[in-house]
mmCIF file of C-alpha atoms in Angstrom:
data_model
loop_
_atom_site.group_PDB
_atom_site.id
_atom_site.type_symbol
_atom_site.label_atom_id
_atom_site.label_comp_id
_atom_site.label_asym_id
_atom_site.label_seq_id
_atom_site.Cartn_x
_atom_site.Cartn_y
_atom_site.Cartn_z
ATOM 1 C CA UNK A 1 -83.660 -105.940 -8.462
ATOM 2 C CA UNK A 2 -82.816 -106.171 -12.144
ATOM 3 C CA UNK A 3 -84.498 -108.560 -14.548
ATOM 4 C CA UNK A 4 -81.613 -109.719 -17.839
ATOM 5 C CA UNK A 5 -83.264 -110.860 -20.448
ATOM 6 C CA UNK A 6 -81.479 -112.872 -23.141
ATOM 7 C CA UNK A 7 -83.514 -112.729 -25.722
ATOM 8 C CA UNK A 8 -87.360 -112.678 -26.579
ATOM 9 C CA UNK A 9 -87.861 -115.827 -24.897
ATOM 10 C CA UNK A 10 -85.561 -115.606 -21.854
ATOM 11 C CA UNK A 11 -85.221 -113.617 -18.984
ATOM 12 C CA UNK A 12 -83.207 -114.200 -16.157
ATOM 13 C CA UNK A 13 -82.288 -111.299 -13.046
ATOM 14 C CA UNK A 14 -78.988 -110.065 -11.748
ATOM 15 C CA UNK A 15 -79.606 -108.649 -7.990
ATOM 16 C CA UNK A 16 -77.255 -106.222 -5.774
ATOM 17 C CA UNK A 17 -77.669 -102.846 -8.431
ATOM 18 C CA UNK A 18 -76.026 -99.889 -6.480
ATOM 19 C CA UNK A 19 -76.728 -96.356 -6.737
ATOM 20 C CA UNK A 20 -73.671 -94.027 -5.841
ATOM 21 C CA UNK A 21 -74.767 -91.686 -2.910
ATOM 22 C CA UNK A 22 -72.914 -88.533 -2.634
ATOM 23 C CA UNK A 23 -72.282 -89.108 1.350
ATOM 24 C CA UNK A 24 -69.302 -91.848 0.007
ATOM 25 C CA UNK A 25 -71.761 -95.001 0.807
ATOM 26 C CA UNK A 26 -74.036 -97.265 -1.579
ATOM 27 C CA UNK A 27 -77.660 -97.941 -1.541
ATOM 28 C CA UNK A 28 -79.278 -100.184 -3.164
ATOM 29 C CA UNK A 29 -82.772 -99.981 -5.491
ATOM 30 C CA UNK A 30 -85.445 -102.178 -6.056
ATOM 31 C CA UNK A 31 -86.137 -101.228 -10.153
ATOM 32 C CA UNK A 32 -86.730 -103.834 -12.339
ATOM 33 C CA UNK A 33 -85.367 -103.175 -16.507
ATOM 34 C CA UNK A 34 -85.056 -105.381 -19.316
ATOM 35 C CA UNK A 35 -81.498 -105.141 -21.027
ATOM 36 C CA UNK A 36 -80.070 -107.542 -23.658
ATOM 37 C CA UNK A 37 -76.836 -109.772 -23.111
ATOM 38 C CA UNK A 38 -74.741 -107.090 -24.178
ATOM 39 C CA UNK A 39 -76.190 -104.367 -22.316
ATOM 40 C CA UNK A 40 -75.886 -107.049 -19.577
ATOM 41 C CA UNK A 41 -72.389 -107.553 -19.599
ATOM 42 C CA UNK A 42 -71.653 -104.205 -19.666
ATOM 43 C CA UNK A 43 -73.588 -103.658 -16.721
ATOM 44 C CA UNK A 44 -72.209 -105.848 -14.864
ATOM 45 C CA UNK A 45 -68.747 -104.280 -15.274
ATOM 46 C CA UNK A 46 -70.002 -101.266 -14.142
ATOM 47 C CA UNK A 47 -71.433 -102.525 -11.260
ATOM 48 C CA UNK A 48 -68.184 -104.422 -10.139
ATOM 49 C CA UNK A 49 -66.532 -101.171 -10.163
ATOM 50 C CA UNK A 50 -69.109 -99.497 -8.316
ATOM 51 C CA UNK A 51 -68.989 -101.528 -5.630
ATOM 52 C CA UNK A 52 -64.933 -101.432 -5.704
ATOM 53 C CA UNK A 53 -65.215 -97.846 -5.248
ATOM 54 C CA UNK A 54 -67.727 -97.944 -2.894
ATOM 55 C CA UNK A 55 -65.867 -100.312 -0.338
ATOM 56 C CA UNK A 56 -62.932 -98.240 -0.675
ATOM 57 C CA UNK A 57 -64.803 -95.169 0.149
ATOM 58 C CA UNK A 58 -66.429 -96.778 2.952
ATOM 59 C CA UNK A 59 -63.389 -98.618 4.410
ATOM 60 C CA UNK A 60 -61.403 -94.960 4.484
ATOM 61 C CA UNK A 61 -64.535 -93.455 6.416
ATOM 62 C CA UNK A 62 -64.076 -96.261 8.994
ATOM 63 C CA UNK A 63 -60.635 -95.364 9.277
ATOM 64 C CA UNK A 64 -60.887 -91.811 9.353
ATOM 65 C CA UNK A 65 -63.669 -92.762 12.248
ATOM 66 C CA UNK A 66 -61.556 -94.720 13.848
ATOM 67 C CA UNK A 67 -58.533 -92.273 14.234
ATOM 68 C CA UNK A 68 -60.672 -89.648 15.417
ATOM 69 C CA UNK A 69 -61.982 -92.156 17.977
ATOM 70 C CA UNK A 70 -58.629 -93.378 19.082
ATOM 71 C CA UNK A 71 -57.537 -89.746 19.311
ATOM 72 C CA UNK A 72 -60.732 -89.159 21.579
ATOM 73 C CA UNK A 73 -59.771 -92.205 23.729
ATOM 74 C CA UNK A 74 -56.454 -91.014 24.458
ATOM 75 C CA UNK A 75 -57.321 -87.695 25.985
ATOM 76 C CA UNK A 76 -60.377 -89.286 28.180
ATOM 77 C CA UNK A 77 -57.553 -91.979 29.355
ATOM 78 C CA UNK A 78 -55.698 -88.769 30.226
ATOM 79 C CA UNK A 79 -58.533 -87.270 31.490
ATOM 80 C CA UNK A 80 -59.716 -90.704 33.673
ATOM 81 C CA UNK A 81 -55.719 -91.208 35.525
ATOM 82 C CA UNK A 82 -56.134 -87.319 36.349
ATOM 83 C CA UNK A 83 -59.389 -87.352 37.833
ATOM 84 C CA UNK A 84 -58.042 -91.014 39.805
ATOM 85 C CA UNK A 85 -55.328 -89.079 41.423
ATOM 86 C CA UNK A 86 -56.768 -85.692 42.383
ATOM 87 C CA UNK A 87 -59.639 -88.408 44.173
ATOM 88 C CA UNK A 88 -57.214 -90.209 45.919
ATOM 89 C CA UNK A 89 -55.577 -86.889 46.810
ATOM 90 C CA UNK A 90 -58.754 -85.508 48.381
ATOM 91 C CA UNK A 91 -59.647 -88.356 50.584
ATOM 92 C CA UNK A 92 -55.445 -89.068 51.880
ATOM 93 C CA UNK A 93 -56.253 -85.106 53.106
ATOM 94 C CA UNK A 94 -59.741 -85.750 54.602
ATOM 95 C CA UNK A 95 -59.138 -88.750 56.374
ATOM 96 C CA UNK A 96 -55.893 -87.301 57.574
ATOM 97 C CA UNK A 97 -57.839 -84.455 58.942
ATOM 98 C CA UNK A 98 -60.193 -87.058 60.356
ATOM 99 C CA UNK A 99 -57.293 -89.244 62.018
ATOM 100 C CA UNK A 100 -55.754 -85.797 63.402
ATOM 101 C CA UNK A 101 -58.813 -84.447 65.497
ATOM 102 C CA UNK A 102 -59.393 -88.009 66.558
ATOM 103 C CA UNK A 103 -55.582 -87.964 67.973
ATOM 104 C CA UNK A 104 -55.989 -84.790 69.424
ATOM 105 C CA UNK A 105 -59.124 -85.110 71.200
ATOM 106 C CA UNK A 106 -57.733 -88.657 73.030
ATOM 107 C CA UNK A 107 -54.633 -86.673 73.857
ATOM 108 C CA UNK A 108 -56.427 -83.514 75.408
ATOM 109 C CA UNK A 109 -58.574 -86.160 77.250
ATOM 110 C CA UNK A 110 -55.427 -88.074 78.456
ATOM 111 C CA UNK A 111 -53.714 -85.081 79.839
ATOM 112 C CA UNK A 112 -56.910 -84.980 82.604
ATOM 113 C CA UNK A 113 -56.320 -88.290 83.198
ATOM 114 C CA UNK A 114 -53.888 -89.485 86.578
ATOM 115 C CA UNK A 115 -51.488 -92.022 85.660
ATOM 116 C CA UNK A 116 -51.693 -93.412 89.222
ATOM 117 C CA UNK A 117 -55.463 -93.772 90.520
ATOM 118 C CA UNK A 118 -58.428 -93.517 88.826
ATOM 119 C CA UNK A 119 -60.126 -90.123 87.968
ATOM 120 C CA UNK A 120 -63.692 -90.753 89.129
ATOM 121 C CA UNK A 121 -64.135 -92.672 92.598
ATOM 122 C CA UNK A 122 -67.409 -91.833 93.816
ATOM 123 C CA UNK A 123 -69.286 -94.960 92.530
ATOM 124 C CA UNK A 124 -66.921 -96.834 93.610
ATOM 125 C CA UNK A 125 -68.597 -99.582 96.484
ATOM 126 C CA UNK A 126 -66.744 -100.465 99.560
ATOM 127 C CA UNK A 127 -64.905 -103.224 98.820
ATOM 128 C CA UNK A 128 -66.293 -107.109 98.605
ATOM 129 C CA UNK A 129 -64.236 -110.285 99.463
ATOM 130 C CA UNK A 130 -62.687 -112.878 97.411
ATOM 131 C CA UNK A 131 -62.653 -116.361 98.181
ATOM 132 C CA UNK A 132 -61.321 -119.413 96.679
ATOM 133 C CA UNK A 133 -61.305 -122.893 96.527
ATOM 134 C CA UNK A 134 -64.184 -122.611 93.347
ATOM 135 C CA UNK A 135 -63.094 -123.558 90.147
ATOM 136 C CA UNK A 136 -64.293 -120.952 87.981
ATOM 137 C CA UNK A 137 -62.941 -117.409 88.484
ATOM 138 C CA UNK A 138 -64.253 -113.974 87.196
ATOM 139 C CA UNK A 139 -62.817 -110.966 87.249
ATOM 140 C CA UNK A 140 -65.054 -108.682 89.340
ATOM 141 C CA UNK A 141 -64.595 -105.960 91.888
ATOM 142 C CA UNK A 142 -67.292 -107.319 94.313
ATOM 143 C CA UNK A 143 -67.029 -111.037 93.626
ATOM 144 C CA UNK A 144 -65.260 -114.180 94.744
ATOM 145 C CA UNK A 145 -62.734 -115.951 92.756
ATOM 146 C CA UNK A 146 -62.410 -118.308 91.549
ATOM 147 C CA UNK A 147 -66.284 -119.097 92.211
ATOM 148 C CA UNK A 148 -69.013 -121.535 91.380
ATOM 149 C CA UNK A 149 -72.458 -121.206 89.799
ATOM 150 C CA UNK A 150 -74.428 -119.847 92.591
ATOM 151 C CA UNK A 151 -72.003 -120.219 94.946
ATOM 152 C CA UNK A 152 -72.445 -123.589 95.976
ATOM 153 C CA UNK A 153 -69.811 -125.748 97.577
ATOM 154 C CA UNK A 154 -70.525 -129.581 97.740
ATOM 155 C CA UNK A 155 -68.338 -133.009 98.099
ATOM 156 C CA UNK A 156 -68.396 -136.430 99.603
ATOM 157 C CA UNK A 157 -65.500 -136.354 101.764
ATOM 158 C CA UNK A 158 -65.093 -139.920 101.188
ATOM 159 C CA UNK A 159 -64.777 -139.308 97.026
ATOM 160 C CA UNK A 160 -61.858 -137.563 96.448
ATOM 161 C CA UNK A 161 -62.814 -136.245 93.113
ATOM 162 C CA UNK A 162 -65.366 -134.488 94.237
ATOM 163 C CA UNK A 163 -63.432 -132.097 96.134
ATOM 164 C CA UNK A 164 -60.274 -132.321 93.594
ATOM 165 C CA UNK A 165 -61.603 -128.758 92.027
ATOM 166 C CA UNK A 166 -61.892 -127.209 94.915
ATOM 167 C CA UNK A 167 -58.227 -128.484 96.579
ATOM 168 C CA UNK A 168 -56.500 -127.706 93.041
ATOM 169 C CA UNK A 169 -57.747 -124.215 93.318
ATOM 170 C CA UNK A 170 -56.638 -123.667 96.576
ATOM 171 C CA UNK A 171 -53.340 -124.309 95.498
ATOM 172 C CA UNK A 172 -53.027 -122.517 92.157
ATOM 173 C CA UNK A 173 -54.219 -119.156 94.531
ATOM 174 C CA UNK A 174 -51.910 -119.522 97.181
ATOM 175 C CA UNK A 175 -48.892 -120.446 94.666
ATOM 176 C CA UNK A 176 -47.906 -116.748 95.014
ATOM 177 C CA UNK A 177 -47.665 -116.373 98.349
ATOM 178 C CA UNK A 178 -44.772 -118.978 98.550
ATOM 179 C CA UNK A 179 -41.549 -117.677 100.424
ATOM 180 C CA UNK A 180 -39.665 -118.789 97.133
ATOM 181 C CA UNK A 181 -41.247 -115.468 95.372
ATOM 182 C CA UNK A 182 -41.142 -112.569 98.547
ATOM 183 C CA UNK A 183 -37.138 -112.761 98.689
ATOM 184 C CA UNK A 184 -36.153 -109.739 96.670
ATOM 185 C CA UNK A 185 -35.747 -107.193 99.097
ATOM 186 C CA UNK A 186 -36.139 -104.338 96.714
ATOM 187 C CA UNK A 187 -39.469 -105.796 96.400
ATOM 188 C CA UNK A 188 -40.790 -106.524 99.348
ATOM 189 C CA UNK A 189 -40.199 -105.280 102.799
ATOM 190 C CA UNK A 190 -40.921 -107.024 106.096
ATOM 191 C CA UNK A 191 -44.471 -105.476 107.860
ATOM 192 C CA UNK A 192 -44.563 -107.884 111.308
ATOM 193 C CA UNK A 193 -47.037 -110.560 112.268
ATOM 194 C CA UNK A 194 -48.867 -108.247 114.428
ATOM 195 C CA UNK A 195 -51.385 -105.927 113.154
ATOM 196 C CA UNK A 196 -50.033 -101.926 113.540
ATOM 197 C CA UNK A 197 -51.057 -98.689 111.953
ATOM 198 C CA UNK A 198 -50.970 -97.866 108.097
ATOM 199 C CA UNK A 199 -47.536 -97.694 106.594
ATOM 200 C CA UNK A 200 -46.570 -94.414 105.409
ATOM 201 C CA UNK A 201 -45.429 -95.137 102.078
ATOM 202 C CA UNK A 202 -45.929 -91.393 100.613
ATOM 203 C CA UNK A 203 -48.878 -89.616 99.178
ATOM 204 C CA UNK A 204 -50.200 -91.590 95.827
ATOM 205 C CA UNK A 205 -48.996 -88.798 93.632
ATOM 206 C CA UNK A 206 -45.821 -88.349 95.419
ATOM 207 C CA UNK A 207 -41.925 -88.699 93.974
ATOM 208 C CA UNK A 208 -41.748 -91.660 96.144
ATOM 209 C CA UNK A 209 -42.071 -93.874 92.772
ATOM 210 C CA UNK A 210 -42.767 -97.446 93.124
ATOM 211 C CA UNK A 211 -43.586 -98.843 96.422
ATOM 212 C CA UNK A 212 -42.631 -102.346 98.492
ATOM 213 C CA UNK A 213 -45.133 -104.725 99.199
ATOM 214 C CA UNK A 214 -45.751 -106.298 102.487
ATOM 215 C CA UNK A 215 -44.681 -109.931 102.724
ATOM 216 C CA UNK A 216 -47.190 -112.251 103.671
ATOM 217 C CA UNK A 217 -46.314 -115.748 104.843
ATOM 218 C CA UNK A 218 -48.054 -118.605 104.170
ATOM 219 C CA UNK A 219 -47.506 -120.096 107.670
ATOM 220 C CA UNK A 220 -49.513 -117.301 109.252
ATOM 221 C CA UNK A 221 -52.563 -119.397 107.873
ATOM 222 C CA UNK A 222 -51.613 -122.276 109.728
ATOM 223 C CA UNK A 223 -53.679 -125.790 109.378
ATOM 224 C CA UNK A 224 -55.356 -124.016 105.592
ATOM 225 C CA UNK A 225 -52.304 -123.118 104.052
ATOM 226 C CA UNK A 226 -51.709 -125.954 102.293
ATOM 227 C CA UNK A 227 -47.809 -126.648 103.300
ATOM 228 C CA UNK A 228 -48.683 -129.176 106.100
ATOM 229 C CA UNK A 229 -52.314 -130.328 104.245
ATOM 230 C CA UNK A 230 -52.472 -130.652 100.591
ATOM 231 C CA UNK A 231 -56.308 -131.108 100.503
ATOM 232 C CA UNK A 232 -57.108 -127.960 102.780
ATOM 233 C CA UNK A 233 -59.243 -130.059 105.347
ATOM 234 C CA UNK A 234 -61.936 -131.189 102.908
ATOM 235 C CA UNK A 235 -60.368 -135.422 103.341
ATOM 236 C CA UNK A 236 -61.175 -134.320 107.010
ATOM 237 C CA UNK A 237 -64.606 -132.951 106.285
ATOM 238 C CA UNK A 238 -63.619 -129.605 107.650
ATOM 239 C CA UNK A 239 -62.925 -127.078 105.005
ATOM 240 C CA UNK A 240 -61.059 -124.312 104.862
ATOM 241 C CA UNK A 241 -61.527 -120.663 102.513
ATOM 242 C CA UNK A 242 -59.585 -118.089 101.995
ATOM 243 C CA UNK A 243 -61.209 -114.230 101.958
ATOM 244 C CA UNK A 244 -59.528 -111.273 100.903
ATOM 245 C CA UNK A 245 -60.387 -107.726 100.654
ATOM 246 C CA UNK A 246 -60.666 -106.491 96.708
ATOM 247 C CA UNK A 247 -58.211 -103.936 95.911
ATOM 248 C CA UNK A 248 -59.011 -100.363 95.487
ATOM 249 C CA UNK A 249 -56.629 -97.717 94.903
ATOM 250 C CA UNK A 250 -55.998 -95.636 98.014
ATOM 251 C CA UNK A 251 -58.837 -97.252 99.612
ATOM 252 C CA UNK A 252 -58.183 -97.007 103.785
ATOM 253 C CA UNK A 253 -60.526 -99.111 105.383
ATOM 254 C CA UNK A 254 -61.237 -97.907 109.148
ATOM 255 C CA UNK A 255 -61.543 -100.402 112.082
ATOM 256 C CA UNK A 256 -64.790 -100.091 113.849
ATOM 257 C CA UNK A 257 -65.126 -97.512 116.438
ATOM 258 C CA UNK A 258 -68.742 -98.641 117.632
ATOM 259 C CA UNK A 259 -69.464 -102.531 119.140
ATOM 260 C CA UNK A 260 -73.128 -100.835 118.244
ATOM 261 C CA UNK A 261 -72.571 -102.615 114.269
ATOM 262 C CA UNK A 262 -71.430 -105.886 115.508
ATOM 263 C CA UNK A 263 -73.056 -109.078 116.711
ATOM 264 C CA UNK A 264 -72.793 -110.043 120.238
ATOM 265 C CA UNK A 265 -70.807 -113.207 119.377
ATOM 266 C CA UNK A 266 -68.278 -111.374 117.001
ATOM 267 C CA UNK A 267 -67.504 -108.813 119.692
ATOM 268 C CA UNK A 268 -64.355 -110.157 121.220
ATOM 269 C CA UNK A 269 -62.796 -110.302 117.291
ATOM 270 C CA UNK A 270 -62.866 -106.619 118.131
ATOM 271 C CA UNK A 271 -59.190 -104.824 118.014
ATOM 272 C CA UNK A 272 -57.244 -102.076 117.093
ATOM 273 C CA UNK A 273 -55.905 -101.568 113.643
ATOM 274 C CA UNK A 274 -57.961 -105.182 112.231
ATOM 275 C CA UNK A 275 -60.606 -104.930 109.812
ATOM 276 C CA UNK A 276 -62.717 -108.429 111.701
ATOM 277 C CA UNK A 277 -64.561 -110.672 109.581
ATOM 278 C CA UNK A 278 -67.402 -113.028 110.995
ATOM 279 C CA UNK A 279 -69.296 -115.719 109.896
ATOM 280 C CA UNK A 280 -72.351 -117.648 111.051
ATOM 281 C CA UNK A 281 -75.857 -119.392 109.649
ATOM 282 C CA UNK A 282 -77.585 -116.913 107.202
ATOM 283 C CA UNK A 283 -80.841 -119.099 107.981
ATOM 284 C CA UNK A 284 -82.694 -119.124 110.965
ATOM 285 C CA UNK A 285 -83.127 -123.073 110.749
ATOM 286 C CA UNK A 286 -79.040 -123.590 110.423
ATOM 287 C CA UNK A 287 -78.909 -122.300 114.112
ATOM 288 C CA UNK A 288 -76.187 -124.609 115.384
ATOM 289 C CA UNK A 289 -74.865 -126.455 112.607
ATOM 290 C CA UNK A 290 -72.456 -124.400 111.261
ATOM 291 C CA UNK A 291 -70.567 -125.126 114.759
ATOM 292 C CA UNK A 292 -66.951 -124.185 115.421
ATOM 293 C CA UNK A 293 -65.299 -121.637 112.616
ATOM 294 C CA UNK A 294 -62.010 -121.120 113.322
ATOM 295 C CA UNK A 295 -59.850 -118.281 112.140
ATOM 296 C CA UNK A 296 -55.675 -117.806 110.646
ATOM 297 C CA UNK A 297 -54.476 -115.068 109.727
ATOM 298 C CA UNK A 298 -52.803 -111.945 111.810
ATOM 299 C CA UNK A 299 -55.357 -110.969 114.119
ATOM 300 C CA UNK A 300 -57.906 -113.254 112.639
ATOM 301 C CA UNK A 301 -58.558 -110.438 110.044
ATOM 302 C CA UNK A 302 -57.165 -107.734 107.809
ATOM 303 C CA UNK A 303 -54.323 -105.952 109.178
ATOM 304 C CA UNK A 304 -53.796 -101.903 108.901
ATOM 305 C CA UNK A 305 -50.043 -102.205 107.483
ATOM 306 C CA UNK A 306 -50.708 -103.547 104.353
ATOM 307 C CA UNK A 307 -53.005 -100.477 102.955
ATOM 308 C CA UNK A 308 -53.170 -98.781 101.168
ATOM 309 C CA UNK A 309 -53.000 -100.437 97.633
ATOM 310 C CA UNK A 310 -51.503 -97.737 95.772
ATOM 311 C CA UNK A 311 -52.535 -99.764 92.162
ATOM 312 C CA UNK A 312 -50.158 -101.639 89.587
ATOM 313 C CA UNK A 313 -48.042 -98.896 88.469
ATOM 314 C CA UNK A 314 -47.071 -97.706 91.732
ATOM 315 C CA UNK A 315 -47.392 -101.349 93.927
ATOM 316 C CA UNK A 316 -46.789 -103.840 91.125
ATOM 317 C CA UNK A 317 -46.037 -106.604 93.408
ATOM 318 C CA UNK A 318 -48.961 -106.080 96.156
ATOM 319 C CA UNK A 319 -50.171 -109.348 98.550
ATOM 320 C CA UNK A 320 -53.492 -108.913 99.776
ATOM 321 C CA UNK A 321 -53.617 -109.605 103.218
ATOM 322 C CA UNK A 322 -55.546 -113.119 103.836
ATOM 323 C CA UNK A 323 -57.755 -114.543 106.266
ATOM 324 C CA UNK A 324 -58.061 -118.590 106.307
ATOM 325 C CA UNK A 325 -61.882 -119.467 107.745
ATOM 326 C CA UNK A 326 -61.832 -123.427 108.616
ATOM 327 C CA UNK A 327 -65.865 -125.012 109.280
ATOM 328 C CA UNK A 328 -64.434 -127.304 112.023
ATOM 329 C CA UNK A 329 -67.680 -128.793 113.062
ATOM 330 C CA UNK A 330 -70.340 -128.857 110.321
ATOM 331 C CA UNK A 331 -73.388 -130.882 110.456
ATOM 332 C CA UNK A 332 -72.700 -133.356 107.400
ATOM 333 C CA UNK A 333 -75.640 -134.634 104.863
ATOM 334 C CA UNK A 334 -77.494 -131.036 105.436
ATOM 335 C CA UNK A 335 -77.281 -128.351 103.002
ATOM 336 C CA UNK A 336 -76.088 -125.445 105.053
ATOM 337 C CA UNK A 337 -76.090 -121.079 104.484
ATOM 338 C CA UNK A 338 -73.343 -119.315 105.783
ATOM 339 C CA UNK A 339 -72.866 -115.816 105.334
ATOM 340 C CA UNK A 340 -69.718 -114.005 106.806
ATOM 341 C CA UNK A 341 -68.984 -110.506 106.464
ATOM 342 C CA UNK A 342 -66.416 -108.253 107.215
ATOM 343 C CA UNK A 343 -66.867 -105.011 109.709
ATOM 344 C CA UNK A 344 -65.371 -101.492 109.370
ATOM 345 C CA UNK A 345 -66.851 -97.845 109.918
ATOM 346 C CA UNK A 346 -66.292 -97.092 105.745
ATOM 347 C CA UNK A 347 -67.732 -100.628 105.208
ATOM 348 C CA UNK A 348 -71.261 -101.045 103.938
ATOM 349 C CA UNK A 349 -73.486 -103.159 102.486
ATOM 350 C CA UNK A 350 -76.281 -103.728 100.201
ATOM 351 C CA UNK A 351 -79.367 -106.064 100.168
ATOM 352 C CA UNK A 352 -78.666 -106.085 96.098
ATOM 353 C CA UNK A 353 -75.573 -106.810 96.409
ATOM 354 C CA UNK A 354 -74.478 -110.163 98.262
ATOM 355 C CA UNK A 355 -70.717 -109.471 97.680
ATOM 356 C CA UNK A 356 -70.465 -105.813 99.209
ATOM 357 C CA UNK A 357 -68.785 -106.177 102.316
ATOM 358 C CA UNK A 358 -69.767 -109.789 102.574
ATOM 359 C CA UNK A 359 -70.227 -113.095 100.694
ATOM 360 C CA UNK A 360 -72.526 -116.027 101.539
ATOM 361 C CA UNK A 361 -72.306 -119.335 100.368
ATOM 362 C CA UNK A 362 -74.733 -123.081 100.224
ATOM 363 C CA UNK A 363 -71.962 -125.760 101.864
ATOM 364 C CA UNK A 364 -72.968 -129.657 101.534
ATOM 365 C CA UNK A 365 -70.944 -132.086 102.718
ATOM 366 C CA UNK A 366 -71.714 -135.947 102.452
ATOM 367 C CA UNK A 367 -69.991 -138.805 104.542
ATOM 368 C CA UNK A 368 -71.963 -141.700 103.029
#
């Protein structure tokens, strides 16, 4: 700070003095002189041209600063696109690498793999049967379909809503097994309505390429296939199922050879080249109720002729055989267990398992 004095009697102070610094930037000082008006004005000029100087000086070191740190931005710009692509490079080459051993690994694995039967068949179960009319289906090699929660069937046969489910999917099953759709005679191939031995159709791996499916009539099933009886017997209180056999692929099921397996009462559904299927009370207390069970189909079972099932590449247009089971006689307002199963030497069962080889069912029907 400098203190002006005007005289002997006045003083007065002029701040901002500068000091000129050899580095080409001011600084000020904090001195404090007494100088007359003279020596005041002339200081004053001196410091306005100080300062001049001094802003020049410092706005050319800015620039100069700035250049260089333009210059320096440039080449790290340069540097940065560079170091983006040889990054980008590095990870299109490792993830090709990646993608490449993945590819080759599922291709080495494919080439052990048959295109015609699966390559592991030894947990495979004997098969289970299928039978509608339940609403909900599920996809499952041992199940019933469409099925039910727990497997119960109940109406009033005087309600015809209650058994509307049931008769609908009756219909949507047997829908491909009308005539309309086993005409094409490169397609399908006439087998007889008598059961006979296995067709040869060629080994599974064979040239023999894709194989004709049986034809199986709708008629065969007689009062429970829907063409004379739209509600499948359950207006009548006496209705019918239908059971299939679940596909396997190259799966022969034998007849039995032994009556040793079989119940008394499903002995005379014994006979050559039929798989038999029986049913009857799974509870000692339903003795008698489940009365007369009447069965459609060729040989009241699962004829020889139409296996083996040689899978979707090879037998595309396949018709399980079917068996039609009508409860002619049931005892109404009881809730009944029936269990049928089916009977061949390479047939088994399981106590885990209610569907191997067999399905059972909890049948209600109401007439008040």
């Amino acid at each position: 700070m400098w203190r002006v004095s005007g005289g002997a009697e006045e003083e007065r102070f002029i701040s901002g003095s500068f000091q000129w610094s050899e580095l080409g930037y001011c600084s000020a000082s904090s001195r404090r002189l007494v100088i007359t008006r003279r020596e005041s004005a002339e200081l004053k000029e001196h410091l306005t041209g100080n300062k001049s100087r001094c802003q020049r000086n410092k706005t050319m070191a800015v620039g100069r600063s700035l250049c260089g740190t333009l210059t320096r931005g440039s080449c790290s710009v340069a540097r940065g696109v560079a170091g983006v692509i040889k990054i980008i490079a590095f990870y299109i080459v490792f993830y090709g690498c990646l993608a490449g051993i993945f590819i080759g690994t599922i291709q080495a694995l494919l080439l052990t793999l048959s295109n015609y039967k699966p390559t592991w068949q030894d947990r495979v179960a004997p098969p289970g049967k299928e039978w509608p009319p339940l609403p909900v289906c599920r996809d499952a090699s041992l199940s019933h379909t469409p099925r039910s929660d727990k497997a119960e069937v109940a109406f009033n046969m005087n309600d015809q809503e209650t058994y509307m489910p049931y008769t609908k999917a009756l219909k949507d099953f047997m829908t491909k097994y009308d005539e309309q759709w086993q005409t094409d005679k490169m397609k399908f191939e006439d087998c007889g309505e008598e059961a006979v031995e296995y067709k040869n159709r060629g080994d599974l791996e064979s040239d023999v390429g894709i194989r004709k499916a049986c034809r199986f009539s709708r008629s065969w099933l007689g009062p429970c296939s829907g063409l004379d009886d739209p509600y499948f017997g359950f207006k009548e209180g006496k209705p019918c199922f239908i059971v299939k056999l679940n596909r396997i692929v190259n799966f022969r099921p034998k007849p039995p050879t032994s009556n040793e397996s079989i119940p008394d009462e499903a002995q005379p559904k014994v006979q050559p080249n039929v798989i038999p299927i029986f049913c009857t009370n799974r509870r000692e207390e339903d003795a008698g109720k489940i009365g007369e069970v009447k069965y459609f189909g060729i040989g009241g079972g699962f004829p020889m002729q139409y296996y083996p099932y040689y899978g979707k590449l090879l037998h595309p247009h396949y018709l399980q055989p079917l068996v039609a089971l009508q409860f002619a006689n049931l005892t109404m307002n009881t809730e009944l267990r029936i269990e049928c199963k089916v009977y061949g030497d390479n047939i088994d069962y399981s106590e885990k398992d209610r569907y191997q080889g067999r399905f059972d069912l909890k049948l209600t029907i109401t007439n008040l």
